[in-house]
Coordinates of C-alpha atoms in Angstrom, one line a residue:
M157 CA 0.5 -0.1 -0.3
N158 CA 1.1 3.6 -1.1
D159 CA 2.1 5.2 2.1
Q160 CA 0.2 8.4 1.0
T161 CA -2.4 6.7 0.6
L162 CA -2.7 7.1 5.0
I163 CA -2.1 10.9 4.6
P164 CA -5.8 12.4 4.6
Q165 CA -6.7 15.0 2.2
T166 CA -8.2 18.4 2.6
E167 CA -10.3 19.4 0.8
P168 CA -10.1 22.3 -2.1
A169 CA -12.8 24.2 -0.5
V170 CA -12.2 23.9 3.0
T171 CA -8.5 24.8 2.1
E172 CA -9.5 28.4 0.2
E173 CA -12.0 29.4 3.0
I174 CA -9.8 29.1 5.5
A175 CA -6.6 31.3 3.4
A176 CA -10.0 33.6 2.9
A177 CA -10.7 34.0 6.5
P178 CA -8.1 36.4 7.8
Q179 CA -8.5 38.1 3.7
K180 CA -11.6 38.6 4.4
K181 CA -11.1 40.3 7.9
V182 CA -8.7 42.3 6.4
S183 CA -10.6 43.2 3.3
R184 CA -13.2 44.6 5.4
L185 CA -11.2 46.7 7.7
R186 CA -9.7 48.5 4.8
L187 CA -13.4 48.8 3.3
W188 CA -13.8 50.7 6.4
L189 CA -11.2 52.8 6.9
R190 CA -11.2 53.5 3.0
G191 CA -15.3 54.8 3.7
V192 CA -14.2 56.6 6.8
L193 CA -11.2 58.5 4.7
H194 CA -13.8 59.3 1.3
D195 CA -15.9 60.2 4.2
A196 CA -17.1 64.2 3.9
R197 CA -17.8 64.1 7.3
T198 CA -14.7 62.9 8.9
P199 CA -12.9 66.0 8.8
A200 CA -15.3 67.4 10.5
R201 CA -15.9 64.7 13.0
F202 CA -11.6 65.2 13.7
L203 CA -11.7 68.5 13.9
F204 CA -15.0 68.3 16.5
L205 CA -13.2 65.4 18.6
M206 CA -9.8 68.4 18.5
G207 CA -12.1 71.2 19.6
P208 CA -12.4 70.2 23.0
W209 CA -8.1 70.1 23.1
A210 CA -8.3 73.4 21.8
A211 CA -10.5 74.7 25.0
Y212 CA -8.6 73.1 27.5
L213 CA -5.3 74.7 26.4
C214 CA -6.9 78.5 25.5
V215 CA -9.0 78.1 29.1
E216 CA -5.6 77.1 30.9
Y217 CA -3.3 79.2 29.1
L218 CA -5.5 82.0 30.3
N219 CA -5.4 80.1 33.3
E220 CA -2.4 81.2 33.6
N221 CA -1.4 77.4 34.0
D222 CA 1.0 75.5 32.5
P223 CA -1.6 73.3 30.6
F224 CA 0.3 70.6 30.0
T225 CA 1.8 69.8 33.3
A226 CA -0.8 71.4 36.1
L227 CA -3.5 69.0 36.6
N228 CA -2.5 65.1 37.0
H229 CA -4.4 62.9 35.9
T230 CA -7.2 62.2 37.6
Q231 CA -7.8 66.2 37.4
L232 CA -7.1 65.8 33.6
L233 CA -9.8 63.2 33.2
F234 CA -12.2 65.0 34.8
S235 CA -11.7 68.8 32.5
A236 CA -11.9 66.5 29.1
L237 CA -15.3 65.1 30.2
W238 CA -16.2 68.6 30.7
Y239 CA -15.0 69.6 27.6
Y240 CA -16.2 67.5 25.9
L241 CA -19.7 67.4 27.0
I242 CA -19.5 71.7 26.5
F243 CA -18.9 70.1 23.2
W244 CA -21.1 67.6 22.2
V245 CA -24.5 69.0 24.0
A246 CA -23.6 72.2 21.1
R247 CA -23.7 69.5 18.5
M248 CA -26.4 68.0 18.6
V249 CA -28.1 71.2 19.8
T250 CA -27.2 72.7 16.2
G251 CA -26.8 69.2 14.4
R252 CA -23.4 70.3 13.1
P253 CA -20.0 69.0 14.4
K254 CA -18.7 72.0 12.8
A255 CA -21.3 74.2 13.5
G256 CA -21.1 73.0 17.5
A257 CA -17.7 73.1 17.4
R258 CA -17.4 76.2 16.4
I259 CA -20.2 77.8 19.2
A260 CA -17.7 75.4 22.4
V261 CA -14.9 76.5 21.4
I262 CA -15.9 80.5 21.2
L263 CA -18.0 79.9 24.5
C264 CA -15.5 79.0 27.0
F265 CA -12.5 80.5 25.0
L266 CA -15.1 83.7 26.2
L267 CA -15.3 82.1 29.4
G268 CA -11.3 81.2 29.9
L269 CA -10.5 85.3 28.5
A270 CA -13.3 85.9 31.4
N271 CA -11.4 84.6 34.0
H272 CA -8.5 85.7 33.3
Y273 CA -9.0 89.0 33.7
V274 CA -10.6 88.4 37.0
L275 CA -7.4 86.2 37.9
E276 CA -5.0 89.5 37.1
F277 CA -7.5 91.6 39.3
R278 CA -8.6 90.3 41.8
G279 CA -5.5 87.2 42.3
R280 CA -8.0 84.1 41.8
I281 CA -10.8 82.3 39.9
I282 CA -14.1 83.1 39.0
F283 CA -16.1 80.7 41.8
P284 CA -20.1 80.7 41.6
V285 CA -20.9 83.4 43.8
D286 CA -19.2 85.2 41.7
L287 CA -22.3 84.9 39.3
M288 CA -24.5 86.9 43.0
T289 CA -22.0 89.7 42.1
L290 CA -21.7 90.3 38.3
R291 CA -23.9 94.0 38.1
T292 CA -21.6 95.2 40.6
A293 CA -19.0 93.5 38.2
A294 CA -20.2 96.0 35.1
N295 CA -20.2 98.8 37.6
V296 CA -16.7 99.1 38.1
A297 CA -15.7 97.7 34.3
D298 CA -14.8 100.6 33.2
S299 CA -11.9 100.9 35.6
Y300 CA -9.7 97.8 34.2
D301 CA -6.9 97.7 32.1
Y302 CA -7.5 94.8 29.6
T303 CA -4.3 95.1 27.7
P304 CA -4.0 92.2 26.1
D305 CA -0.9 89.9 27.9
K306 CA 1.6 87.1 26.7
N307 CA -1.9 85.0 27.6
V308 CA -3.8 85.8 26.1
W309 CA -2.1 86.9 22.3
I310 CA -1.4 82.7 23.3
A311 CA -4.8 82.1 23.1
V312 CA -6.5 84.4 20.3
G313 CA -3.5 82.3 18.4
I314 CA -4.3 78.6 19.4
L315 CA -8.6 79.7 19.1
A316 CA -7.7 81.9 15.7
V317 CA -6.2 78.2 14.4
Y318 CA -8.4 76.1 15.4
L319 CA -11.4 78.4 13.7
L320 CA -9.3 78.5 10.5
L321 CA -8.7 75.1 10.4
L322 CA -13.1 74.7 11.0
A323 CA -13.4 77.3 8.3
L324 CA -10.9 75.1 5.5
P325 CA -13.1 72.3 3.0
P326 CA -13.6 69.9 2.7
K327 CA -17.5 72.3 3.4
Q328 CA -19.6 70.3 6.0
V329 CA -22.7 69.0 4.6
K330 CA -25.5 71.1 4.8
G331 CA -28.1 71.1 6.4
R332 CA -28.4 69.3 10.2
Q333 CA -26.9 65.5 10.5
K334 CA -28.9 64.4 13.1
L335 CA -28.7 61.5 15.1
K336 CA -30.1 58.4 15.4
K337 CA -32.7 58.2 18.1
I338 CA -30.7 56.1 19.9
T339 CA -27.6 57.7 19.9
A340 CA -29.4 60.3 20.7
V341 CA -31.7 59.6 24.0
G342 CA -27.8 57.7 25.0
S343 CA -25.6 60.3 24.8
W344 CA -28.9 62.4 27.4
A345 CA -29.1 59.5 29.1
A346 CA -25.1 59.5 29.5
I347 CA -24.8 63.5 30.6
A348 CA -27.3 63.2 33.3
V349 CA -25.8 60.3 35.0
F350 CA -22.1 62.2 34.6
L351 CA -24.1 65.4 36.3
Y352 CA -25.9 62.9 39.3
A353 CA -22.4 61.4 40.0
F354 CA -20.7 64.9 39.6
F355 CA -22.9 66.4 42.0
Y356 CA -25.1 64.3 43.8
T357 CA -22.9 61.6 44.8
P358 CA -19.2 61.2 46.4
L359 CA -17.3 60.6 43.6
L360 CA -15.6 63.3 43.8
P361 CA -14.4 63.3 47.1
T362 CA -14.0 59.1 46.8
V363 CA -11.2 60.6 43.5
G364 CA -9.8 63.2 45.6
I365 CA -11.0 65.8 43.6
W366 CA -12.0 69.3 45.7
A367 CA -12.4 73.2 45.4
Q368 CA -8.9 74.1 45.1
Q369 CA -8.4 76.0 48.5
W370 CA -4.8 78.3 47.9
K371 CA -3.9 77.9 44.4
T372 CA -7.2 78.3 43.0
Q373 CA -6.0 76.7 40.1
A374 CA -5.0 74.0 40.5
N375 CA -8.0 72.4 38.8
G376 CA -8.1 73.5 36.5
F377 CA -10.4 76.7 35.8
L378 CA -13.7 75.0 33.9
L379 CA -13.0 72.1 36.5
N380 CA -12.5 74.1 39.8
F381 CA -16.0 76.2 38.8
M382 CA -18.0 72.5 38.6
T383 CA -16.3 71.3 41.7
A384 CA -17.2 74.5 44.1
L385 CA -21.1 74.5 42.2
R386 CA -20.9 70.7 43.6
Y387 CA -20.0 71.8 46.8
S388 CA -22.3 75.8 47.0
F389 CA -25.1 73.7 48.1
V390 CA -25.8 73.4 51.3
S391 CA -29.2 71.3 52.0
A392 CA -30.8 73.0 54.8
P393 CA -30.9 71.3 58.7
D394 CA -34.0 68.9 59.8
G395 CA -37.2 72.1 60.5
Y396 CA -35.8 74.7 58.7
S397 CA -38.2 77.4 57.4
P398 CA -38.0 81.1 57.6
D399 CA -40.7 80.7 59.9
A400 CA -38.7 78.6 62.7
A401 CA -35.8 81.4 62.6
Q402 CA -38.3 84.3 62.8
G403 CA -39.2 82.0 65.9
I404 CA -36.1 81.8 67.8
A405 CA -35.3 85.0 66.7
D406 CA -38.6 86.2 68.3
G407 CA -37.3 84.2 71.7
A408 CA -33.9 86.5 71.8
G409 CA -33.5 88.7 75.1
G410 CA -32.2 90.8 72.8
G411 CA -28.1 92.3 72.6
T412 CA -27.2 93.0 76.7
A413 CA -25.8 96.6 77.6
T414 CA -22.9 96.3 79.3
D415 CA -21.1 99.4 81.9
T416 CA -17.1 98.5 80.7
Q417 CA -16.2 100.3 78.7
P418 CA -15.1 99.3 75.4
P419 CA -11.3 99.7 74.4
E420 CA -10.2 102.4 71.7
N421 CA -7.8 99.5 70.0
L422 CA -9.6 95.8 69.7
L423 CA -6.5 94.1 67.8
V424 CA -7.4 90.9 66.9
I425 CA -4.4 88.5 65.3
M426 CA -4.0 85.0 64.6
N427 CA -1.0 84.0 64.2
E428 CA -0.6 81.2 61.5
S429 CA 0.3 78.0 63.1
F430 CA 0.8 79.2 66.6
S431 CA 0.6 76.1 69.0
D432 CA 1.7 75.4 72.2
L433 CA 2.7 71.2 71.2
Q434 CA 4.5 70.8 75.0
A435 CA 1.3 72.2 76.2
S436 CA -0.4 69.7 74.1
F437 CA 1.9 66.5 74.0
P438 CA 3.5 66.3 77.5
N439 CA 5.9 63.9 76.2
L440 CA 7.3 66.5 73.8
E441 CA 10.8 66.7 75.2
L442 CA 12.6 69.9 73.4
T443 CA 16.0 71.8 74.9
E444 CA 13.9 74.3 76.3
D445 CA 10.5 75.8 76.2
P446 CA 10.0 77.9 73.0
L447 CA 7.8 79.9 74.3
P448 CA 8.8 81.9 78.4
F449 CA 6.9 84.8 77.7
Y450 CA 3.4 83.8 76.6
H451 CA 3.3 81.7 79.8
S452 CA 4.2 84.2 81.8
L453 CA 2.0 85.8 81.1
T454 CA -1.8 86.2 83.7
K455 CA -2.1 90.2 84.2
N456 CA -5.4 91.5 83.0
T457 CA -5.2 87.9 80.6
V458 CA -7.8 85.7 79.7
K459 CA -5.8 82.3 78.1
G460 CA -6.8 79.1 77.0
M461 CA -6.7 76.5 74.9
M462 CA -8.8 77.4 70.9
V463 CA -9.9 73.8 69.5
S464 CA -9.0 75.0 65.4
P465 CA -12.0 73.4 63.4
V466 CA -9.2 72.3 61.0
T467 CA -5.3 71.0 61.2
G468 CA -2.4 71.2 59.7
G469 CA -3.7 73.8 57.0
G470 CA -7.7 76.0 56.1
T471 CA -6.4 79.2 57.4
A472 CA -9.4 80.5 56.4
N473 CA -11.4 78.6 57.6
V474 CA -10.1 79.3 60.8
E475 CA -10.4 83.1 60.5
F476 CA -14.4 82.7 58.6
E477 CA -15.6 81.1 61.7
Y478 CA -14.3 83.6 63.9
L479 CA -15.4 86.6 62.4
T480 CA -18.8 85.2 61.2
G481 CA -19.9 82.9 64.5
D482 CA -20.7 80.3 62.1
S483 CA -19.4 76.6 62.6
L484 CA -17.7 75.3 59.6
A485 CA -19.3 72.0 61.1
F486 CA -22.3 72.4 59.4
L487 CA -20.3 72.3 55.8
P488 CA -19.7 69.9 54.0
S489 CA -16.1 68.4 54.5
S490 CA -12.9 69.9 52.9
T491 CA -15.3 73.0 51.2
V492 CA -13.6 76.5 52.1
A493 CA -16.5 79.7 53.4
Y494 CA -14.4 82.4 51.9
Q495 CA -14.8 80.4 48.4
L496 CA -18.0 79.1 48.2
Y497 CA -20.9 80.8 50.9
C498 CA -19.8 84.6 51.7
Y499 CA -21.8 87.1 50.3
N500 CA -21.6 90.5 50.0
G501 CA -23.1 92.1 53.0
M502 CA -22.7 89.2 54.9
P503 CA -22.6 90.2 59.0
S504 CA -20.0 89.8 61.1
L505 CA -17.7 91.5 63.6
V506 CA -16.2 93.9 61.1
S507 CA -20.3 95.2 60.3
Q508 CA -20.8 94.9 64.2
M509 CA -17.5 96.8 65.0
S510 CA -18.1 99.5 61.6
A511 CA -21.4 100.0 63.4
L512 CA -20.4 101.3 66.6
G513 CA -17.4 103.7 65.1
Y514 CA -14.6 101.7 64.9
H515 CA -12.2 101.7 61.6
T516 CA -11.9 98.2 60.4
A517 CA -9.3 97.4 59.2
S518 CA -7.7 94.0 57.6
F519 CA -4.0 93.4 57.7
H520 CA -2.0 90.0 56.3
P521 CA 1.4 90.1 55.3
Y522 CA 1.5 88.7 52.5
L523 CA 0.2 87.9 48.9
S524 CA -3.8 89.6 48.5
S525 CA -4.7 86.2 46.6
G526 CA -5.3 83.8 49.0
W527 CA -8.1 82.3 49.9
N528 CA -10.3 85.5 47.9
R529 CA -9.8 87.7 50.8
T530 CA -10.5 90.5 48.3
S531 CA -14.0 89.7 47.7
V532 CA -14.7 88.3 51.9
Y533 CA -13.1 91.0 53.6
S534 CA -14.8 93.7 51.3
W535 CA -18.1 91.9 51.1
M536 CA -17.7 92.0 55.4
G537 CA -17.6 95.9 55.6
F538 CA -13.7 96.5 56.3
D539 CA -12.8 100.0 55.7
Q540 CA -9.6 99.3 54.8
Q541 CA -7.4 96.0 53.8
L542 CA -3.4 95.9 53.9
Y543 CA -1.0 93.5 52.2
E544 CA 2.2 92.5 51.7
E545 CA 3.2 95.3 49.8
D546 CA 2.1 98.0 52.3
V547 CA 4.6 97.1 54.8
V548 CA 7.0 99.5 55.6
N549 CA 10.9 98.6 55.6
P550 CA 9.8 95.1 56.2
Q551 CA 12.0 92.8 57.9
Y552 CA 11.8 89.2 56.6
I553 CA 12.5 85.3 58.6
R554 CA 13.0 82.6 56.0
N555 CA 10.7 83.8 53.0
Y556 CA 8.5 85.2 55.1
I557 CA 7.8 89.1 57.2
S558 CA 8.8 88.3 60.6
D559 CA 6.1 88.4 63.4
A560 CA 8.1 91.3 64.9
S561 CA 8.0 93.2 61.4
D562 CA 4.6 92.6 61.5
Y563 CA 3.3 94.5 64.7
E564 CA 5.4 97.2 63.4
Q565 CA 2.8 98.2 60.6
L566 CA 0.2 97.7 63.9
Y567 CA 1.8 99.7 65.8
R568 CA 1.8 102.4 62.8
L569 CA -2.2 102.1 62.6
T570 CA -2.5 102.9 66.4
D571 CA -1.1 105.1 66.1
E572 CA -2.2 107.3 62.6
T573 CA -5.7 106.4 62.8
K574 CA -7.9 108.6 64.3
G575 CA -10.5 106.9 66.9
P576 CA -11.3 104.1 67.9
L577 CA -10.0 100.9 65.5
F578 CA -10.5 97.6 65.1
T579 CA -7.7 95.3 63.1
F580 CA -7.8 91.9 62.0
N581 CA -4.7 90.7 61.4
V582 CA -3.5 87.5 59.7
T583 CA 0.5 86.8 60.1
I584 CA 2.2 84.7 57.9
Q585 CA 5.8 83.9 59.5
N586 CA 5.8 80.1 60.5
H587 CA 4.6 78.5 57.6
S588 CA 4.9 75.5 56.3
G589 CA 7.1 73.9 55.0
Y590 CA 9.8 74.0 56.7
A591 CA 13.3 73.2 55.0
Q592 CA 13.4 76.8 53.8
G593 CA 17.0 77.5 55.1
W594 CA 17.4 79.9 57.9
N595 CA 18.0 83.1 56.9
N596 CA 17.4 85.5 59.7
L597 CA 16.3 82.7 62.8
E598 CA 18.2 81.3 64.8
R599 CA 18.3 77.2 65.3
S600 CA 17.3 78.1 68.8
V601 CA 15.2 75.1 69.9
E602 CA 15.6 71.6 69.1
L603 CA 13.9 67.8 69.8
A604 CA 15.6 66.5 72.7
G605 CA 15.2 62.9 74.7
S606 CA 12.4 60.6 73.0
S607 CA 11.8 62.8 70.7
R608 CA 14.7 63.3 68.8
G609 CA 14.7 61.9 64.8
S610 CA 10.8 62.1 65.1
S611 CA 11.0 64.9 62.9
A612 CA 13.2 66.1 60.3
V613 CA 11.6 69.6 59.9
A614 CA 10.6 70.5 63.7
A615 CA 14.0 72.2 64.3
Q616 CA 12.6 75.4 62.5
Y617 CA 9.4 75.0 63.6
F618 CA 10.3 75.6 67.2
S619 CA 12.9 77.9 66.7
L620 CA 10.2 80.1 64.5
I621 CA 7.8 79.3 67.5
K622 CA 10.4 81.1 69.7
E623 CA 10.8 83.8 67.7
S624 CA 7.5 84.6 67.3
D625 CA 6.8 84.3 70.9
N626 CA 9.4 86.9 71.1
A627 CA 7.0 89.5 69.3
I628 CA 4.8 88.3 71.3
R629 CA 6.7 90.4 74.3
Q630 CA 7.5 93.3 72.5
L631 CA 4.3 93.3 71.2
I632 CA 2.8 92.8 75.3
E633 CA 5.8 95.3 75.7
H634 CA 5.1 98.9 73.2
Y635 CA 0.7 98.7 74.1
Q636 CA 1.4 98.6 77.9
N637 CA 3.2 102.1 77.5
T638 CA 0.2 103.2 75.1
D639 CA -2.6 105.6 76.9
E640 CA -5.2 104.1 74.3
R641 CA -6.9 101.3 76.5
T642 CA -6.4 98.6 74.3
M643 CA -6.8 94.9 74.3
I644 CA -5.3 92.3 71.9
V645 CA -7.3 89.1 70.3
F646 CA -4.3 86.2 69.8
F647 CA -4.7 82.9 69.1
G648 CA -2.8 80.2 66.6
D649 CA -5.2 78.8 63.5
H650 CA -3.7 75.3 63.7
Q651 CA -0.7 73.7 64.5
P652 CA 1.5 72.6 62.5
P653 CA 1.7 69.6 59.5
L654 CA 4.6 68.3 60.8
G655 CA 3.9 64.8 59.1
N656 CA 2.0 62.2 60.7
D657 CA 5.2 59.5 61.2
F658 CA 6.0 63.0 64.3
Y659 CA 2.0 62.6 65.3
E660 CA 2.0 59.2 66.2
K661 CA 5.6 58.7 67.9
L662 CA 3.7 61.5 70.1
Y663 CA 1.1 59.3 70.7
G664 CA 2.7 56.4 70.6
K665 CA -0.2 54.5 68.1
K666 CA -1.3 55.3 64.6
L667 CA -3.3 58.4 64.1
D668 CA -6.0 55.9 63.1
D669 CA -6.5 54.2 66.9
R670 CA -6.7 57.7 68.6
T671 CA -9.6 58.0 71.5
T672 CA -11.6 61.3 71.2
K673 CA -10.2 62.8 73.7
E674 CA -6.1 63.1 72.0
V675 CA -7.9 63.7 68.1
F676 CA -9.0 66.8 70.1
Q677 CA -5.2 67.2 70.8
Q678 CA -4.0 67.4 67.4
Y679 CA -6.7 70.8 66.8
E680 CA -6.0 72.3 70.1
V681 CA -4.3 75.8 69.6
P682 CA -3.3 79.0 72.3
F683 CA -4.9 82.0 72.6
F684 CA -5.1 84.2 75.1
I685 CA -6.5 88.5 75.6
W686 CA -5.1 90.3 77.2
A687 CA -5.6 94.6 77.7
N688 CA -3.8 97.7 78.8
Y689 CA -6.6 98.4 81.8
D690 CA -7.8 96.1 84.5
I691 CA -10.2 92.5 83.1
P692 CA -10.6 89.2 84.8
A693 CA -7.4 87.3 84.3
Q694 CA -8.7 83.3 83.5
D695 CA -6.5 80.4 82.5
G696 CA -7.4 77.0 81.7
V697 CA -10.3 78.0 79.4
T698 CA -11.2 76.1 76.7
I699 CA -13.3 77.9 73.6
S700 CA -13.8 76.8 69.8
S701 CA -13.1 79.4 67.0
N702 CA -16.3 80.2 66.5
M703 CA -17.1 81.0 69.9
L704 CA -14.3 83.1 70.8
G705 CA -15.7 86.2 68.9
T706 CA -18.8 86.4 71.1
L707 CA -16.1 86.0 74.0
T708 CA -14.3 89.0 73.0
M709 CA -16.7 90.8 72.8
E710 CA -17.8 89.9 76.2
L711 CA -14.9 91.1 77.4
A712 CA -14.1 94.3 76.1
G713 CA -17.8 95.4 77.0
I714 CA -19.3 95.8 73.7
Q715 CA -22.7 95.2 73.6
L716 CA -23.8 91.6 72.4
T717 CA -25.7 91.0 69.2
D718 CA -28.8 88.3 69.4
Y719 CA -26.9 85.8 67.2
E720 CA -24.0 86.6 70.0
Q721 CA -26.9 85.9 73.0
L722 CA -27.1 82.2 71.6
H723 CA -23.1 82.0 71.4
A724 CA -23.7 83.3 74.9
K725 CA -26.0 80.4 75.9
L726 CA -23.7 77.7 74.1
L727 CA -20.5 79.0 75.3
D728 CA -22.4 78.1 79.4
A729 CA -23.1 74.5 77.9
L730 CA -21.4 73.7 74.8
P731 CA -18.1 76.2 74.8
V732 CA -16.5 73.7 72.4
N733 CA -18.6 73.0 69.6
T734 CA -16.8 71.9 66.3
T735 CA -16.0 70.0 63.2
I736 CA -14.7 66.7 65.5
G737 CA -17.0 67.5 68.3
F738 CA -18.2 68.6 71.6
G739 CA -16.8 69.6 74.2
R740 CA -18.0 70.9 78.5
P741 CA -17.6 72.7 80.9
D742 CA -16.0 70.0 82.9
G743 CA -14.0 69.0 80.4
T744 CA -16.5 66.2 79.0
L745 CA -15.5 65.2 75.2
L746 CA -17.7 64.2 72.4
S747 CA -16.6 63.4 68.9
E748 CA -18.7 64.4 66.5
T749 CA -20.3 60.9 66.1
D750 CA -21.3 61.4 69.5
E751 CA -24.6 63.6 68.9
S752 CA -26.5 61.7 70.5
A753 CA -25.1 61.7 73.5
L754 CA -25.7 65.8 73.5
S755 CA -28.7 65.7 76.9
K756 CA -32.0 67.4 76.3
S757 CA -30.9 71.1 76.5
E758 CA -28.0 70.9 74.8
E759 CA -29.5 69.6 71.4
Q760 CA -31.9 72.1 71.5
L761 CA -29.4 74.7 72.0
Y762 CA -27.1 73.2 69.4
N763 CA -30.5 72.8 66.7
D764 CA -31.2 76.3 66.8
Y765 CA -27.6 77.4 66.5
R766 CA -27.9 75.0 63.7
I767 CA -30.8 76.9 62.1
M768 CA -29.6 80.6 62.9
A769 CA -26.1 79.3 61.2
Y770 CA -28.1 78.2 57.8
N771 CA -30.9 81.6 58.0
H772 CA -27.1 83.4 58.7
L773 CA -25.5 82.4 55.1
F774 CA -28.0 80.6 53.0
D775 CA -31.1 82.2 53.7
D776 CA -30.1 86.0 53.8
K777 CA -33.2 87.0 52.7
N778 CA -35.0 85.9 55.7
Q779 CA -32.9 86.8 57.8
P780 CA -35.2 88.1 60.7
E781 CA -34.6 91.9 61.5
G782 CA -31.4 93.5 63.1
Y783 CA -30.7 89.0 64.1
F784 CA -27.4 89.0 63.9
G785 CA -26.4 93.1 64.0
P786 CA -25.8 95.6 64.8
Y787 CA -28.7 95.5 66.9
P788 CA -32.5 95.4 67.0
D789 CA -34.0 98.7 66.8
A790 CA -36.8 97.6 69.2
K791 CA -34.8 95.9 71.7
G792 CA -32.2 98.3 72.7

């Protein structure tokens, strides 16, 4: 038998079919590509897909960002989603890819241009709250210089190139290019899902996107605006209504008159990152006490610990609490009230002091662009704002104006102001980070004993605090020798960011394993209220920053508003009520999750506070007359 007869033979038809299979696939791909390339709509579709990136480049150059490096991958992804949403909606509305792209890119450019000039004139980008002040902005628009700068010309160039490409042949197919019904319905459904996820779910905090706080350009303009918009919506608390707020106001006793003569100078100093870590953490060992003068201050002094709503950063939220008496605990986590919730004419300590005839001045010896301060301070009613450029003969420690140099500006203010003066001063000397070099700073305080080696940068921080203590001594000595009645309110904004390892070494455990009392330790900072005249001395006071303004008014002998009367009741029942929990006068501490442990009277008082804080911040059209100040005329 021939061996070849044992070899199975493949039928020719089958062989040809197997060989032809990949060729058919290749042919179909080629046909599809050929169809796409010869389709008159392909260039328009390609340009349409490139449009959101052209818009992004325009807007971010106008935002004074490097569009290629400024955003991380997550920020870039969400920014792209917003730009594509704008372009796709424009395409669906117009029915033409090129027309939709043209409208969308011009719209984005104009928004970017408006933001650019706001950034130039105010030092920060546009926020949703600005939409409420468009009329005011239009009234003063003619007073600014709109000469285009380099970034404007770059954006104009990108816009011009993109519009030119859209205008080149082949021309767009005439008539509306209606999407298939399933595509249109699916598009609107996808948009609805995205908007719901963005605005109404924990998506953003889950992926680490927040409304940027200090450098407002950090998210990119469009993403940051939409993120800020997402956090702008705060639900009314249970039981809230204008009638409920009016009912609480009707039950108020009216501002309490006082026989105490108010000071001629009321100077409020919020000192950057000022803390007494050895008092908060007794096991912290240092080579010397960095705060000897502060610890010696007792005469005509009320002092203790203030529980801040933040730690390691978030300065603007502390000054918000002090100046308004509102609580950050009632707002979404990681938001900045100055950027999202404040409004023109909002009642505050500033408007209260202004109504009493005080000249009101804010002073921060650093950039005016941070935290939206220029707008908020104006809305609160400060008569005068001073920043780094206003400091006469500034002296620097590291890269920041020193506390001593800062206080010399206060001396000038009190000397030059005719009549009573209220100042709110936010210092800058102790700002992080603490590895900037030792310019004009002696390395005077080191970690010692068991604390040695727990932080590579702590020595600089504690040396800075010693310089702050020296400046406090000079400040008190200066006003001890003045004839004008002067009261100084001094507090830190938050503890310094020295790293989790440093704090875990102090605790001897992971931060997640801390007790409620131990959590409070990281949020407490020193405060004192001193006068160059007789006031009852008190030590060991514990209070939260939202209550400190009312304590200031009480000690200064200034008539309390009805809102401050509510705070005064809280001072008696819950002197600490903040983002991390509650503290009673007897020292009992409750975490923020233990609100159910409040007594009925405490709960009622706190709910009244929550309702009136919401009314103050979010329902200004329905504020009870005179409740927030200066004083209800009917109650004298």
